Amino acid sequence: MRNRLRVLRAERDWSQAELAERLRVSRQTVNALETGKYNPSLSLAFDIAALFGLRIEDVFQPNGEDG
Amino acid sequence: MVSSAPCGPADNDRARLMTHPYLATGALAACVLLTSLALEALTLPPAGRIAVGLVPVLAAAYVVRVMARWVRGLDELERKIVAESLALAYGAAILLAVGANYLDKIDIRVPLGWEDGWMILMFLYLAAYALTSRRYQ
């Protein structure tokens, strides 16, 4: 699964640590999400989408699907 | 009337200290050591020996409770890493135990017994944690 987390974070000029704090997860989790090494739970995906004011499908896309 | 105890920052710090997994594990190790020394050094009636011998069991139960609370407080990736590390460590420990058993059958003595199991498991867990953690960095 691909995601736009790094882009969305950069648009808001947030550090990984800042995003982690807002999501109440560790910085390692944010890094693993951004590098695609970890797919979030549905609950965390909802939290991420809500934080950026977007729908889940605007943040996460299945592999092979163009945004 | 219900009275509530004050719960300021100092109380929170004390509570965090009481439920820190590494401190709890250290306290358990100290408890096991002191109990062993006490059972060797003191002459106690059977009931007293049982009471002293049960202290590490209670401490171990407390460590299990602390660990469970600690794991529940982790975020989802950290919890996944801990779960994968435990699965790897237990799997490796079973493989080692089976291997040692077969070596024993062909008369190659392995200088480790079941009593060393928890120590081996701890090192296997630390190694598994380092490996698993690296996968998500």
Coordinates of C-alpha atoms in Angstrom, one line a residue:
Chain A
M1 CA 0.0 0.0 0.0
R2 CA 1.3 3.4 -0.9
N3 CA 0.6 6.6 1.0
R4 CA 1.1 10.4 0.7
L5 CA 2.0 10.8 4.3
R6 CA 5.5 12.4 3.7
V7 CA 4.0 14.9 1.2
L8 CA 1.1 15.8 3.4
R9 CA 3.5 16.2 6.4
A10 CA 5.9 18.4 4.3
E11 CA 3.0 20.6 3.1
R12 CA 2.3 21.4 6.8
D13 CA 6.0 21.7 7.6
W14 CA 5.7 19.2 10.4
S15 CA 8.6 17.0 11.6
Q16 CA 8.1 13.3 12.0
A17 CA 8.3 13.8 15.7
E18 CA 5.5 16.4 15.6
L19 CA 3.3 14.2 13.5
A20 CA 4.0 11.3 15.8
E21 CA 2.9 13.4 18.8
R22 CA -0.3 14.5 17.0
L23 CA -1.1 10.9 16.2
R24 CA 0.0 9.6 19.6
V25 CA 2.4 7.1 18.1
S26 CA 6.2 6.7 18.1
R27 CA 8.4 8.5 15.6
Q28 CA 9.5 5.0 14.4
T29 CA 5.9 4.3 13.5
V30 CA 5.6 7.5 11.4
N31 CA 8.9 6.7 9.7
A32 CA 7.8 3.1 9.0
L33 CA 4.5 4.4 7.5
E34 CA 6.2 6.9 5.3
T35 CA 8.7 4.4 3.9
G36 CA 5.9 1.9 3.3
K37 CA 7.5 -0.7 5.7
Y38 CA 4.3 -0.8 7.8
N39 CA 0.6 -0.5 7.0
P40 CA -1.4 1.1 9.7
S41 CA -4.5 -0.4 11.3
L42 CA -7.8 0.9 10.1
S43 CA -8.2 2.9 13.3
L44 CA -4.8 4.6 12.8
A45 CA -5.6 5.2 9.1
F46 CA -8.8 6.9 10.1
D47 CA -6.9 9.1 12.6
I48 CA -4.3 10.0 10.0
A49 CA -7.0 10.9 7.4
A50 CA -8.9 13.0 10.0
L51 CA -5.7 14.8 11.1
F52 CA -5.1 16.0 7.5
G53 CA -8.9 16.6 6.9
L54 CA -8.9 14.0 4.1
R55 CA -10.6 10.7 3.3
I56 CA -8.6 7.5 3.8
E57 CA -8.4 6.9 0.1
D58 CA -6.9 10.3 -0.4
V59 CA -4.0 9.4 1.9
F60 CA -3.6 5.6 1.2
Q61 CA -3.7 3.9 -2.2
P62 CA -3.4 0.2 -3.0
N63 CA -0.2 -0.7 -4.8
G64 CA -0.6 -0.3 -8.6
E65 CA -3.4 2.2 -8.4
D66 CA -2.5 5.7 -9.6
G67 CA -3.7 8.6 -7.4
Chain B
M1 CA -18.6 9.9 51.4
V2 CA -15.9 9.0 49.0
S3 CA -12.6 10.7 49.4
S4 CA -10.1 10.7 46.6
A5 CA -6.4 10.6 47.2
P6 CA -4.4 13.4 45.8
C7 CA -2.9 12.5 42.5
G8 CA -0.4 15.2 41.4
P9 CA 2.8 14.9 39.3
A10 CA 4.8 13.3 42.1
D11 CA 2.2 10.6 42.4
N12 CA 2.2 10.0 38.6
D13 CA 6.1 9.8 38.7
R14 CA 5.9 7.3 41.5
A15 CA 3.3 5.3 39.6
R16 CA 5.4 5.3 36.5
L17 CA 8.4 4.1 38.5
M18 CA 6.3 1.3 40.1
T19 CA 5.2 0.1 36.6
H20 CA 8.4 0.5 34.6
P21 CA 9.0 -2.9 33.0
Y22 CA 12.8 -2.8 33.3
L23 CA 12.7 -1.8 37.0
A24 CA 10.1 -4.5 37.7
T25 CA 12.3 -7.1 36.0
G26 CA 15.4 -5.9 37.9
A27 CA 13.4 -6.0 41.2
L28 CA 12.4 -9.6 40.3
A29 CA 16.0 -10.6 39.7
A30 CA 17.0 -9.0 43.0
C31 CA 14.1 -10.8 44.7
V32 CA 15.1 -14.2 43.3
L33 CA 18.8 -13.7 44.4
L34 CA 17.9 -12.5 47.9
T35 CA 15.4 -15.3 48.4
S36 CA 18.0 -17.9 47.4
L37 CA 20.5 -16.4 49.8
A38 CA 17.9 -16.2 52.6
L39 CA 16.9 -19.8 52.1
E40 CA 20.5 -20.9 52.3
A41 CA 21.5 -18.7 55.2
L42 CA 18.5 -18.7 57.5
T43 CA 17.2 -21.6 59.5
L44 CA 13.4 -21.4 59.1
P45 CA 10.5 -23.7 60.0
P46 CA 8.9 -25.3 56.9
A47 CA 6.0 -22.8 56.9
G48 CA 8.6 -20.0 56.9
R49 CA 10.6 -21.5 54.1
I50 CA 7.4 -21.8 52.0
A51 CA 6.5 -18.2 52.8
V52 CA 10.0 -17.0 51.8
G53 CA 10.0 -19.2 48.7
L54 CA 6.7 -17.8 47.5
V55 CA 8.1 -14.2 47.5
P56 CA 9.7 -14.5 44.0
V57 CA 6.5 -16.1 42.7
L58 CA 4.5 -13.0 43.8
A59 CA 7.2 -10.7 42.3
A60 CA 7.0 -12.7 39.1
A61 CA 3.2 -12.3 39.0
Y62 CA 3.7 -8.5 39.5
V63 CA 6.2 -8.4 36.6
V64 CA 3.7 -10.2 34.3
R65 CA 1.1 -7.6 35.3
V66 CA 3.5 -4.7 34.7
M67 CA 4.5 -6.2 31.3
A68 CA 0.9 -6.6 30.2
R69 CA 0.2 -3.0 31.1
W70 CA 3.4 -1.8 29.4
V71 CA 2.5 -3.7 26.1
R72 CA -1.0 -2.3 26.2
G73 CA 0.5 1.2 26.4
L74 CA 2.7 0.7 23.3
D75 CA 1.6 2.0 20.0
E76 CA 0.5 -0.5 17.3
L77 CA 3.9 -0.8 15.5
E78 CA 5.8 -1.3 18.8
R79 CA 3.2 -3.9 19.9
K80 CA 3.7 -5.7 16.6
I81 CA 7.5 -5.6 17.1
V82 CA 7.2 -7.0 20.6
A83 CA 4.8 -9.8 19.4
E84 CA 7.0 -10.8 16.5
S85 CA 10.1 -10.7 18.7
L86 CA 8.4 -13.0 21.3
A87 CA 7.3 -15.4 18.5
L88 CA 10.8 -15.5 17.1
A89 CA 12.4 -16.0 20.5
Y90 CA 10.0 -18.8 21.6
G91 CA 10.4 -20.5 18.2
A92 CA 14.2 -20.3 18.4
A93 CA 14.1 -21.6 22.0
I94 CA 12.0 -24.6 21.0
L95 CA 14.4 -25.3 18.2
L96 CA 17.4 -25.1 20.6
A97 CA 15.6 -27.4 23.1
V98 CA 14.8 -30.0 20.4
G99 CA 18.4 -29.7 19.0
A100 CA 19.9 -30.1 22.5
N101 CA 17.7 -33.2 23.1
Y102 CA 18.9 -34.8 19.9
L103 CA 22.5 -34.0 20.7
D104 CA 22.0 -35.6 24.1
K105 CA 20.7 -38.8 22.4
I106 CA 24.0 -39.1 20.5
D107 CA 25.9 -38.5 23.7
I108 CA 26.9 -34.9 23.1
R109 CA 26.2 -33.2 26.4
V110 CA 25.0 -29.6 26.2
P111 CA 25.9 -27.8 29.4
L112 CA 22.4 -26.2 29.6
G113 CA 19.4 -27.3 31.5
W114 CA 15.7 -26.2 31.7
E115 CA 16.6 -23.9 34.6
D116 CA 18.7 -21.9 32.1
G117 CA 15.8 -21.6 29.8
W118 CA 14.6 -18.2 31.0
M119 CA 18.1 -16.7 30.6
I120 CA 18.4 -18.1 27.0
L121 CA 14.9 -16.8 26.2
M122 CA 15.8 -13.3 27.4
F123 CA 18.9 -13.2 25.2
L124 CA 16.9 -14.6 22.3
Y125 CA 14.2 -12.0 22.8
L126 CA 16.7 -9.2 22.8
A127 CA 18.3 -10.5 19.6
A128 CA 14.9 -11.0 18.0
Y129 CA 13.8 -7.5 19.1
A130 CA 17.0 -5.9 17.5
L131 CA 16.3 -7.9 14.2
T132 CA 12.6 -7.1 14.1
S133 CA 13.1 -3.5 15.0
R134 CA 15.6 -3.0 12.2
R135 CA 13.0 -4.3 9.7
Y136 CA 10.8 -1.3 10.4
Q137 CA 13.4 1.4 10.4

